[in-house]
PDB file of C-alpha atoms in Angstrom:
ATOM      1  CA  MET A 943     -49.945-148.484  44.976  1.00  0.00           C
ATOM      2  CA  VAL A 944     -47.348-146.380  46.697  1.00  0.00           C
ATOM      3  CA  GLY A 945     -48.180-145.758  50.357  1.00  0.00           C
ATOM      4  CA  THR A 946     -50.511-148.744  50.667  1.00  0.00           C
ATOM      5  CA  VAL A 947     -50.453-152.181  52.255  1.00  0.00           C
ATOM      6  CA  VAL A 948     -50.379-155.397  50.202  1.00  0.00           C
ATOM      7  CA  THR A 949     -51.470-158.689  51.737  1.00  0.00           C
ATOM      8  CA  HIS A 950     -50.186-161.975  50.333  1.00  0.00           C
ATOM      9  CA  THR A 951     -52.065-165.121  51.399  1.00  0.00           C
ATOM     10  CA  LEU A 952     -50.012-168.310  51.640  1.00  0.00           C
ATOM     11  CA  ILE A 953     -51.456-171.791  52.059  1.00  0.00           C
ATOM     12  CA  LEU A 954     -49.284-173.988  54.283  1.00  0.00           C
ATOM     13  CA  THR A 955     -49.898-177.745  54.106  1.00  0.00           C
ATOM     14  CA  ASN A 956     -48.534-180.511  56.317  1.00  0.00           C
ATOM     15  CA  THR A 957     -47.904-183.249  53.742  1.00  0.00           C
ATOM     16  CA  GLY A 958     -46.986-185.754  56.451  1.00  0.00           C
ATOM     17  CA  ASN A 959     -49.368-188.021  58.319  1.00  0.00           C
ATOM     18  CA  VAL A 960     -48.526-186.828  61.865  1.00  0.00           C
ATOM     19  CA  THR A 961     -49.175-183.568  63.673  1.00  0.00           C
ATOM     20  CA  ASP A 962     -46.300-181.120  63.298  1.00  0.00           C
ATOM     21  CA  THR A 963     -45.503-177.549  64.253  1.00  0.00           C
ATOM     22  CA  ILE A 964     -44.027-175.479  61.446  1.00  0.00           C
ATOM     23  CA  ASP A 965     -41.848-172.454  62.240  1.00  0.00           C
ATOM     24  CA  LEU A 966     -42.163-169.551  59.788  1.00  0.00           C
ATOM     25  CA  THR A 967     -39.561-166.843  59.277  1.00  0.00           C
ATOM     26  CA  ILE A 968     -39.151-164.018  56.810  1.00  0.00           C
ATOM     27  CA  GLY A 969     -35.823-163.074  55.285  1.00  0.00           C
ATOM     28  CA  ILE A 970     -34.314-159.662  54.750  1.00  0.00           C
ATOM     29  CA  ASP A 971     -36.718-157.139  53.307  1.00  0.00           C
ATOM     30  CA  VAL A 972     -36.468-153.485  52.356  1.00  0.00           C
ATOM     31  CA  TRP A 973     -40.094-152.535  52.936  1.00  0.00           C
ATOM     32  CA  PRO A 974     -41.726-153.198  56.319  1.00  0.00           C
ATOM     33  CA  THR A 975     -43.040-156.780  56.226  1.00  0.00           C
ATOM     34  CA  GLN A 976     -44.893-158.872  58.812  1.00  0.00           C
ATOM     35  CA  ILE A 977     -46.104-162.464  58.872  1.00  0.00           C
ATOM     36  CA  SER A 978     -49.343-163.293  60.675  1.00  0.00           C
ATOM     37  CA  GLN A 979     -47.936-166.253  62.617  1.00  0.00           C
ATOM     38  CA  GLY A 980     -44.431-167.277  63.656  1.00  0.00           C
ATOM     39  CA  SER A 981     -45.454-170.917  63.867  1.00  0.00           C
ATOM     40  CA  VAL A 982     -48.488-173.080  63.143  1.00  0.00           C
ATOM     41  CA  THR A 983     -49.446-176.553  64.319  1.00  0.00           C
ATOM     42  CA  LEU A 984     -51.088-178.757  61.722  1.00  0.00           C
ATOM     43  CA  THR A 985     -52.453-182.270  61.931  1.00  0.00           C
ATOM     44  CA  GLY A 986     -51.415-184.688  59.201  1.00  0.00           C
ATOM     45  CA  TYR A 987     -52.457-183.561  55.702  1.00  0.00           C
ATOM     46  CA  ALA A 988     -54.067-180.376  57.082  1.00  0.00           C
ATOM     47  CA  SER A 989     -53.683-176.882  55.610  1.00  0.00           C
ATOM     48  CA  THR A 990     -54.017-173.342  56.899  1.00  0.00           C
ATOM     49  CA  ALA A 991     -53.744-169.826  55.520  1.00  0.00           C
ATOM     50  CA  VAL A 992     -50.947-167.518  56.631  1.00  0.00           C
ATOM     51  CA  THR A 993     -50.747-163.875  55.601  1.00  0.00           C
ATOM     52  CA  LEU A 994     -47.733-161.770  54.784  1.00  0.00           C
ATOM     53  CA  VAL A 995     -48.340-158.017  54.927  1.00  0.00           C
ATOM     54  CA  VAL A 996     -46.041-155.639  53.045  1.00  0.00           C
ATOM     55  CA  ASP A 997     -46.210-151.883  53.655  1.00  0.00           C
ATOM     56  CA  ILE A 998     -45.222-150.054  50.461  1.00  0.00           C
ATOM     57  CA  PRO A 999     -43.620-146.789  51.602  1.00  0.00           C
ATOM     58  CA  ALA A1000     -45.061-143.471  50.432  1.00  0.00           C
ATOM     59  CA  ASN A1001     -41.657-142.562  48.941  1.00  0.00           C
ATOM     60  CA  ALA A1002     -41.407-145.735  46.814  1.00  0.00           C
ATOM     61  CA  LEU A1003     -41.122-145.112  43.097  1.00  0.00           C
ATOM     62  CA  GLY A1004     -43.700-146.522  40.693  1.00  0.00           C
ATOM     63  CA  GLY A1005     -42.417-149.854  39.382  1.00  0.00           C
ATOM     64  CA  GLU A1006     -40.075-150.349  42.336  1.00  0.00           C
ATOM     65  CA  MET A1007     -40.129-153.866  43.823  1.00  0.00           C
ATOM     66  CA  ASP A1008     -39.187-155.619  47.039  1.00  0.00           C
ATOM     67  CA  SER A1009     -38.772-159.377  47.454  1.00  0.00           C
ATOM     68  CA  VAL A1010     -38.824-161.386  50.660  1.00  0.00           C
ATOM     69  CA  THR A1011     -38.358-165.107  51.273  1.00  0.00           C
ATOM     70  CA  VAL A1012     -40.614-166.983  53.672  1.00  0.00           C
ATOM     71  CA  THR A1013     -39.042-170.130  55.138  1.00  0.00           C
ATOM     72  CA  ALA A1014     -41.024-172.944  56.757  1.00  0.00           C
ATOM     73  CA  VAL A1015     -39.181-175.467  58.950  1.00  0.00           C
ATOM     74  CA  SER A1016     -40.692-178.566  60.567  1.00  0.00           C
ATOM     75  CA  GLN A1017     -40.095-178.815  64.328  1.00  0.00           C
ATOM     76  CA  GLY A1018     -40.521-182.594  64.026  1.00  0.00           C
ATOM     77  CA  ASP A1019     -37.789-182.910  61.387  1.00  0.00           C
ATOM     78  CA  ALA A1020     -35.634-179.821  60.783  1.00  0.00           C
ATOM     79  CA  ALA A1021     -34.464-181.321  57.483  1.00  0.00           C
ATOM     80  CA  GLN A1022     -37.996-180.721  56.154  1.00  0.00           C
ATOM     81  CA  THR A1023     -38.035-177.132  54.902  1.00  0.00           C
ATOM     82  CA  ALA A1024     -39.695-175.053  52.218  1.00  0.00           C
ATOM     83  CA  ASP A1025     -38.880-171.588  50.870  1.00  0.00           C
ATOM     84  CA  LEU A1026     -41.112-169.213  48.931  1.00  0.00           C
ATOM     85  CA  THR A1027     -39.996-165.852  47.542  1.00  0.00           C
ATOM     86  CA  LEU A1028     -42.684-163.205  47.141  1.00  0.00           C
ATOM     87  CA  THR A1029     -42.260-159.980  45.203  1.00  0.00           C
ATOM     88  CA  THR A1030     -44.361-156.874  45.826  1.00  0.00           C
ATOM     89  CA  ARG A1031     -44.399-154.062  43.265  1.00  0.00           C
ATOM     90  CA  ALA A1032     -45.393-150.435  43.728  1.00  0.00           C
ATOM     91  CA  ASP A1033     -47.771-149.514  40.927  1.00  0.00           C
ATOM     92  CA  TYR A1034     -47.619-146.202  39.179  1.00  0.00           C
ATOM     93  CA  ARG A1035     -50.086-143.461  39.963  1.00  0.00           C
ATOM     94  CA  VAL A1036     -51.068-141.661  36.812  1.00  0.00           C
ATOM     95  CA  PHE A1037     -52.560-138.201  36.996  1.00  0.00           C
ATOM     96  CA  VAL A1038     -53.988-136.712  33.833  1.00  0.00           C
ATOM     97  CA  PRO A1039     -54.646-132.979  33.926  1.00  0.00           C
ATOM     98  CA  MET A1040     -58.004-132.124  32.449  1.00  0.00           C
ATOM     99  CA  VAL A1041     -59.449-128.831  31.306  1.00  0.00           C
ATOM    100  CA  VAL A1042     -63.135-128.710  30.442  1.00  0.00           C
ATOM    101  CA  ARG A1043     -64.188-125.968  28.032  1.00  0.00           C
ATOM    102  CA  PRO A1044     -67.599-125.426  26.535  1.00  0.00           C
ATOM    103  CA  GLN A1045     -67.627-125.944  22.758  1.00  0.00           C
ATOM    104  CA  SER A1046     -69.224-122.591  21.917  1.00  0.00           C
ATOM    105  CA  GLY A1047     -67.444-120.570  24.526  1.00  0.00           C
ATOM    106  CA  GLN A1048     -70.717-120.143  26.418  1.00  0.00           C
ATOM    107  CA  LEU A1049     -71.929-122.237  29.248  1.00  0.00           C
ATOM    108  CA  GLU A1050     -75.572-123.158  28.861  1.00  0.00           C
ATOM    109  CA  ILE A1051     -77.600-124.562  31.667  1.00  0.00           C
ATOM    110  CA  PRO A1052     -80.847-126.206  30.608  1.00  0.00           C
TER     111      PRO A1052
END
């Protein structure tokens, strides 16, 4: 929804058999975006959760979207990288006006 925060949970796995530190960066974004950790150290074959928090501005239009790319780079071997693009969408808020009228024109209270 517009004016709310969306949290994406990413699972990062070290597919190698040695301990490695993985640097995480986020690309250019329009909406304020933060990643929970700038780097993580994982033993071989281990996994951890990392969160990406996107703040949908109050002035965003319903249906509007923002995408950001998260890049993971191994400190042990900089040629080992992974990219993931996440898209966050502002949902529409629908307001339906409602008028309640008694059927007979008289309000009866039992």
